Amino acid sequence: MDHDAMDLAEARYELVISVDARRSGEYDDVDKQRMRERIYRVLEAAFTHAKVARDAVHMEDRGDGVLLSVAGRIAVTRLLGLWMVEVHENLRDENRGLSVPLGLRVGMHVGPVRHDGRGISGRAVDLACRLADSPLARRLLDAERADLVLVTSQSLYEDVVSSGGKFIEPAHYSSARLELKEGEVTAWFHLPGRPAPEIPTAAPAAPDADRADDVDDVDGVDDARDARDVSDARGADDAGGVDDAPDVDDARRVDGEDRADAPRAHYTVHGDMSQHSDNVYQQPVHIGRITGDAGRRKG
């Protein structure tokens, strides 16, 4: 009995692989055709070298990539191990001499898959595609100047990768939380031939905020801190909430307007100074004797 000849309504538990090309929109029509030819050469040669029978692989063209599912009779470790090694090496060979190297993002997940006359569907398919297309996969491929990035689901990592195996190094994977349409998930990232990639933990500071800080701190000193220091010093002089002398700004204002020629000075007088002119006292003061009301003008 052919165990692959199932009712189309039945779900098959298979490995789903989504392969996307980096910046496919930047290729013109001629180069895009060549790019697609390279992708198929890379993948098909890898299946041959990994001894994965072609009748065990379902393959759909996606224009700028390929969607695949591999029958459950093929060990997942062979795809995660030897097949990925072959994909990476074939890709490196294709990229030799290219001014714009081909970069691939590969997403993998194992789950129920339904086949029909038009292709495959199911949540396992959706997740594999989301992983390959995730912004973090795109950033890592560019930031690391890599040819290939592999992204696996949490369940695939736990069930297969974490146990290791031939060409499978769990220590070379790094995890990250991704916000997908279906919700938040954990994914594992791997750059073949390299140590575990560093996953960004926080977004960089906003450029506008940095520029604002630079404008404020023209002299290299935090202006806000300067203002606090001035306020603290003034508070020390005005113990108990009493200002020992009028503020400079108050002295410079006449009829609500600033006087540019008003003196910027603060005087502290010790001893007996008996002559006073044009002084307005805001509260009772003691200058040899107690004055009357706070608003009384002394001549």
Tab-separated table of C-alpha atoms in Angstrom:
chain	number	residue	atom	x	y	z
A	1	MET	CA	0.000	0.000	0.000
A	2	ASP	CA	1.254	3.473	-0.887
A	3	HIS	CA	1.132	5.314	2.422
A	4	ASP	CA	1.509	8.644	0.602
A	5	ALA	CA	-1.742	8.087	-1.296
A	6	MET	CA	-3.988	9.570	1.381
A	7	ASP	CA	-7.312	11.288	1.238
A	8	LEU	CA	-6.675	14.960	0.419
A	9	ALA	CA	-8.747	15.954	3.447
A	10	GLU	CA	-6.280	14.257	5.797
A	11	ALA	CA	-3.449	16.245	7.332
A	12	ARG	CA	0.064	14.879	7.043
A	13	TYR	CA	2.629	15.577	9.714
A	14	GLU	CA	5.502	17.036	7.662
A	15	LEU	CA	8.455	19.360	7.817
A	16	VAL	CA	7.579	22.689	6.182
A	17	ILE	CA	10.380	24.803	4.719
A	18	SER	CA	9.922	28.361	3.508
A	19	VAL	CA	12.757	29.873	1.450
A	20	ASP	CA	12.822	33.605	0.633
A	21	ALA	CA	15.358	35.638	-1.302
A	22	ARG	CA	16.884	38.760	0.219
A	23	ARG	CA	15.662	42.058	-1.308
A	24	SER	CA	14.054	40.346	-4.275
A	25	GLY	CA	12.289	43.590	-5.197
A	26	GLU	CA	15.614	45.177	-6.123
A	27	TYR	CA	16.215	42.739	-8.994
A	28	ASP	CA	15.159	43.765	-12.491
A	29	ASP	CA	13.259	41.301	-14.675
A	30	VAL	CA	16.374	39.710	-16.207
A	31	ASP	CA	18.273	39.396	-12.918
A	32	LYS	CA	15.198	38.085	-11.104
A	33	GLN	CA	14.976	35.166	-13.515
A	34	ARG	CA	18.652	34.367	-12.893
A	35	MET	CA	18.102	34.696	-9.142
A	36	ARG	CA	15.256	32.169	-9.292
A	37	GLU	CA	17.414	29.753	-11.285
A	38	ARG	CA	20.125	29.977	-8.622
A	39	ILE	CA	17.664	29.232	-5.821
A	40	TYR	CA	16.432	26.070	-7.535
A	41	ARG	CA	19.969	24.918	-8.328
A	42	VAL	CA	20.963	25.390	-4.693
A	43	LEU	CA	17.955	23.541	-3.247
A	44	GLU	CA	17.794	20.660	-5.721
A	45	ALA	CA	21.531	19.966	-5.503
A	46	ALA	CA	21.200	19.909	-1.700
A	47	PHE	CA	18.371	17.325	-1.881
A	48	THR	CA	20.500	15.170	-4.173
A	49	HIS	CA	23.596	15.308	-1.948
A	50	ALA	CA	21.529	14.703	1.194
A	51	LYS	CA	19.917	11.682	-0.517
A	52	VAL	CA	16.386	12.970	-0.106
A	53	ALA	CA	14.182	11.403	-2.791
A	54	ARG	CA	12.396	13.925	-4.992
A	55	ASP	CA	9.062	12.126	-4.580
A	56	ALA	CA	9.290	12.861	-0.833
A	57	VAL	CA	9.407	16.613	-1.452
A	58	HIS	CA	6.508	18.888	-2.379
A	59	MET	CA	7.744	22.125	-3.961
A	60	GLU	CA	5.795	25.310	-4.795
A	61	ASP	CA	7.164	28.340	-6.580
A	62	ARG	CA	6.638	31.657	-4.779
A	63	GLY	CA	8.192	34.045	-7.304
A	64	ASP	CA	10.986	35.233	-5.027
A	65	GLY	CA	11.285	31.970	-3.132
A	66	VAL	CA	10.109	28.405	-2.706
A	67	LEU	CA	7.690	26.700	-0.313
A	68	LEU	CA	8.451	23.062	0.452
A	69	SER	CA	7.145	20.230	2.579
A	70	VAL	CA	9.007	16.984	3.181
A	71	ALA	CA	7.224	13.710	3.856
A	72	GLY	CA	7.365	12.348	7.396
A	73	ARG	CA	9.305	9.264	6.261
A	74	ILE	CA	12.404	11.463	5.851
A	75	ALA	CA	14.224	12.111	9.124
A	76	VAL	CA	14.007	15.770	10.118
A	77	THR	CA	17.591	15.581	11.389
A	78	ARG	CA	18.766	14.993	7.807
A	79	LEU	CA	17.120	18.219	6.662
A	80	LEU	CA	18.331	20.263	9.641
A	81	GLY	CA	21.806	18.766	9.396
A	82	LEU	CA	23.241	17.553	6.100
A	83	TRP	CA	20.690	19.263	3.841
A	84	MET	CA	21.259	22.686	5.450
A	85	VAL	CA	25.035	22.228	5.140
A	86	GLU	CA	24.625	21.464	1.432
A	87	VAL	CA	22.306	24.449	0.907
A	88	HIS	CA	24.844	26.747	2.537
A	89	GLU	CA	27.808	25.402	0.578
A	90	ASN	CA	25.919	25.444	-2.741
A	91	LEU	CA	24.834	29.024	-2.054
A	92	ARG	CA	28.380	30.102	-1.314
A	93	ASP	CA	29.482	28.518	-4.586
A	94	GLU	CA	26.744	30.340	-6.517
A	95	ASN	CA	27.719	33.661	-4.938
A	96	ARG	CA	31.374	33.508	-5.964
A	97	GLY	CA	32.052	36.347	-8.351
A	98	LEU	CA	28.610	37.968	-7.946
A	99	SER	CA	28.646	41.694	-7.226
A	100	VAL	CA	25.310	41.279	-5.422
A	101	PRO	CA	25.359	37.908	-3.619
A	102	LEU	CA	22.146	35.961	-3.227
A	103	GLY	CA	20.944	35.813	0.375
A	104	LEU	CA	18.359	33.325	1.618
A	105	ARG	CA	16.098	33.260	4.659
A	106	VAL	CA	14.855	29.784	5.583
A	107	GLY	CA	12.005	29.115	8.018
A	108	MET	CA	11.281	25.607	9.345
A	109	HIS	CA	8.473	24.074	11.356
A	110	VAL	CA	6.950	20.595	11.728
A	111	GLY	CA	3.180	20.217	11.905
A	112	PRO	CA	-0.017	19.067	10.197
A	113	VAL	CA	-0.104	19.923	6.488
A	114	ARG	CA	-3.010	19.522	4.084
A	115	HIS	CA	-2.421	18.929	0.367
A	116	ASP	CA	-4.803	19.726	-2.459
A	117	GLY	CA	-4.566	20.255	-6.173
A	118	ARG	CA	-3.196	23.788	-5.686
A	119	GLY	CA	-0.585	23.158	-3.028
A	120	ILE	CA	-0.329	22.944	0.764
A	121	SER	CA	-1.981	24.781	3.635
A	122	GLY	CA	-2.267	24.778	7.404
A	123	ARG	CA	-0.972	26.596	10.446
A	124	ALA	CA	2.382	24.829	10.125
A	125	VAL	CA	2.741	26.367	6.659
A	126	ASP	CA	1.794	29.825	7.932
A	127	LEU	CA	4.302	29.675	10.793
A	128	ALA	CA	7.214	28.536	8.610
A	129	CYS	CA	6.529	31.409	6.198
A	130	ARG	CA	6.218	33.955	9.028
A	131	LEU	CA	9.541	32.848	10.518
A	132	ALA	CA	11.406	33.218	7.227
A	133	ASP	CA	9.828	36.605	6.587
A	134	SER	CA	10.324	37.998	10.103
A	135	PRO	CA	12.023	41.421	10.426
A	136	LEU	CA	14.652	39.935	12.735
A	137	ALA	CA	15.631	37.331	10.125
A	138	ARG	CA	16.034	40.139	7.599
A	139	ARG	CA	18.133	42.245	9.982
A	140	LEU	CA	20.423	39.373	10.953
A	141	LEU	CA	21.081	38.447	7.338
A	142	ASP	CA	22.160	42.021	6.591
A	143	ALA	CA	23.925	42.841	9.852
A	144	GLU	CA	26.022	39.669	9.775
A	145	ARG	CA	26.701	39.913	6.020
A	146	ALA	CA	25.651	36.284	5.800
A	147	ASP	CA	24.534	34.179	2.834
A	148	LEU	CA	21.920	32.274	4.792
A	149	VAL	CA	19.882	32.481	7.989
A	150	LEU	CA	17.814	29.595	9.335
A	151	VAL	CA	14.869	30.242	11.670
A	152	THR	CA	13.188	27.305	13.421
A	153	SER	CA	10.095	27.172	15.585
A	154	GLN	CA	10.320	26.587	19.325
A	155	SER	CA	8.835	23.088	19.048
A	156	LEU	CA	11.251	22.080	16.284
A	157	TYR	CA	14.190	23.312	18.343
A	158	GLU	CA	13.033	21.488	21.465
A	159	ASP	CA	12.129	18.230	19.705
A	160	VAL	CA	15.055	17.963	17.303
A	161	VAL	CA	17.740	20.659	17.434
A	162	SER	CA	18.294	20.592	21.198
A	163	SER	CA	19.317	16.923	21.050
A	164	GLY	CA	22.014	17.657	18.488
A	165	GLY	CA	23.126	15.243	15.817
A	166	LYS	CA	25.254	15.082	12.706
A	167	PHE	CA	25.851	18.678	11.513
A	168	ILE	CA	23.422	19.968	14.166
A	169	GLU	CA	24.932	22.200	16.865
A	170	PRO	CA	22.350	23.442	19.408
A	171	ALA	CA	24.891	25.875	20.869
A	172	HIS	CA	24.994	27.688	17.511
A	173	TYR	CA	21.351	28.771	17.812
A	174	SER	CA	20.010	31.867	19.570
A	175	SER	CA	16.409	32.418	20.622
A	176	ALA	CA	14.258	35.523	20.338
A	177	ARG	CA	10.627	36.481	20.817
A	178	LEU	CA	8.782	37.467	17.641
A	179	GLU	CA	5.494	39.312	17.331
A	180	LEU	CA	3.618	37.621	14.470
A	181	LYS	CA	0.080	38.068	13.163
A	182	GLU	CA	-0.956	35.002	15.121
A	183	GLY	CA	0.624	36.320	18.330
A	184	GLU	CA	3.987	36.247	20.091
A	185	VAL	CA	6.190	33.178	19.551
A	186	THR	CA	9.713	32.034	20.360
A	187	ALA	CA	11.995	31.351	17.392
A	188	TRP	CA	15.558	30.074	17.100
A	189	PHE	CA	18.086	31.670	14.740
A	190	HIS	CA	21.124	30.018	13.174
A	191	LEU	CA	23.775	31.242	10.728
A	192	PRO	CA	25.354	28.109	9.178
A	193	GLY	CA	29.097	27.948	9.670
A	194	ARG	CA	29.079	30.559	12.447
A	195	PRO	CA	28.648	30.747	16.228
A	196	ALA	CA	25.281	31.607	17.727
A	197	PRO	CA	24.246	35.054	16.476
A	198	GLU	CA	23.812	37.966	18.862
A	199	ILE	CA	20.156	38.930	19.125
A	200	PRO	CA	19.396	42.632	19.698
A	201	THR	CA	17.723	43.075	23.096
A	202	ALA	CA	16.530	46.690	22.746
A	203	ALA	CA	15.848	49.253	20.057
A	204	PRO	CA	18.446	52.043	19.688
A	205	ALA	CA	17.678	55.486	21.098
A	206	ALA	CA	15.607	57.733	18.857
A	207	PRO	CA	17.847	59.994	16.724
A	208	ASP	CA	15.652	63.033	17.495
A	209	ALA	CA	16.188	62.573	21.221
A	210	ASP	CA	19.932	62.360	20.681
A	211	ARG	CA	19.925	65.556	18.642
A	212	ALA	CA	17.860	67.339	21.292
A	213	ASP	CA	20.389	66.369	23.939
A	214	ASP	CA	23.219	67.653	21.741
A	215	VAL	CA	21.485	71.004	21.219
A	216	ASP	CA	20.880	71.475	24.947
A	217	ASP	CA	24.414	70.537	25.872
A	218	VAL	CA	26.266	72.865	23.511
A	219	ASP	CA	29.077	73.357	25.979
A	220	GLY	CA	29.191	69.696	26.940
A	221	VAL	CA	27.317	70.359	30.172
A	222	ASP	CA	23.800	69.189	30.922
A	223	ASP	CA	21.728	72.388	30.965
A	224	ALA	CA	18.991	70.748	32.983
A	225	ARG	CA	21.536	69.844	35.609
A	226	ASP	CA	22.843	73.416	35.558
A	227	ALA	CA	19.329	74.713	36.167
A	228	ARG	CA	18.883	72.333	39.086
A	229	ASP	CA	22.195	73.454	40.570
A	230	VAL	CA	21.166	77.099	40.335
A	231	SER	CA	17.807	76.326	41.897
A	232	ASP	CA	19.444	74.414	44.733
A	233	ALA	CA	21.888	77.250	45.404
A	234	ARG	CA	19.052	79.785	45.467
A	235	GLY	CA	17.094	77.556	47.823
A	236	ALA	CA	20.041	77.415	50.178
A	237	ASP	CA	20.147	81.209	50.355
A	238	ASP	CA	16.387	81.507	50.806
A	239	ALA	CA	16.092	79.351	53.898
A	240	GLY	CA	12.591	79.140	55.256
A	241	GLY	CA	11.119	80.319	51.948
A	242	VAL	CA	12.407	83.916	52.401
A	243	ASP	CA	14.390	85.507	49.587
A	244	ASP	CA	17.230	87.526	51.130
A	245	ALA	CA	17.492	89.765	48.057
A	246	PRO	CA	15.332	90.501	45.036
A	247	ASP	CA	15.961	88.222	42.066
A	248	VAL	CA	18.083	89.703	39.299
A	249	ASP	CA	15.234	89.166	36.841
A	250	ASP	CA	12.862	91.146	39.095
A	251	ALA	CA	15.333	94.052	39.359
A	252	ARG	CA	15.612	94.218	35.581
A	253	ARG	CA	11.859	94.531	34.973
A	254	VAL	CA	10.228	97.983	34.888
A	255	ASP	CA	6.491	98.238	34.135
A	256	GLY	CA	6.464	94.626	32.952
A	257	GLU	CA	9.312	95.110	30.434
A	258	ASP	CA	12.950	94.045	30.558
A	259	ARG	CA	15.581	96.761	30.982
A	260	ALA	CA	18.715	95.832	29.082
A	261	ASP	CA	20.742	98.385	31.026
A	262	ALA	CA	19.615	97.235	34.481
A	263	PRO	CA	22.532	96.058	36.628
A	264	ARG	CA	23.112	92.345	37.065
A	265	ALA	CA	24.371	92.403	40.639
A	266	HIS	CA	23.589	90.886	44.022
A	267	TYR	CA	24.712	92.717	47.192
A	268	THR	CA	24.999	91.429	50.706
A	269	VAL	CA	25.356	94.201	53.310
A	270	HIS	CA	26.757	93.533	56.746
A	271	GLY	CA	26.678	96.007	59.649
A	272	ASP	CA	24.639	99.227	59.801
A	273	MET	CA	23.568	100.915	56.603
A	274	SER	CA	21.192	103.680	57.565
A	275	GLN	CA	20.429	105.288	54.185
A	276	HIS	CA	17.758	103.660	51.990
A	277	SER	CA	16.212	104.857	48.762
A	278	ASP	CA	13.543	103.418	46.411
A	279	ASN	CA	13.353	100.110	48.244
A	280	VAL	CA	10.121	98.121	48.364
A	281	TYR	CA	9.967	95.607	51.194
A	282	GLN	CA	7.730	92.617	50.618
A	283	GLN	CA	7.538	91.716	54.321
A	284	PRO	CA	8.579	93.110	57.680
A	285	VAL	CA	12.340	93.550	57.910
A	286	HIS	CA	14.643	94.636	60.680
A	287	ILE	CA	17.008	97.534	59.957
A	288	GLY	CA	17.620	99.008	63.352
A	289	ARG	CA	13.871	98.991	63.935
A	290	ILE	CA	10.763	97.139	62.810
A	291	THR	CA	8.997	98.710	59.809
A	292	GLY	CA	5.261	98.895	59.247
A	293	ASP	CA	3.258	96.954	56.623
A	294	ALA	CA	5.025	94.719	54.198
A	295	GLY	CA	4.128	96.910	51.225
A	296	ARG	CA	5.189	100.219	52.813
A	297	ARG	CA	7.735	102.207	50.778
A	298	LYS	CA	10.664	103.670	52.713
A	299	GLY	CA	12.118	106.966	51.538
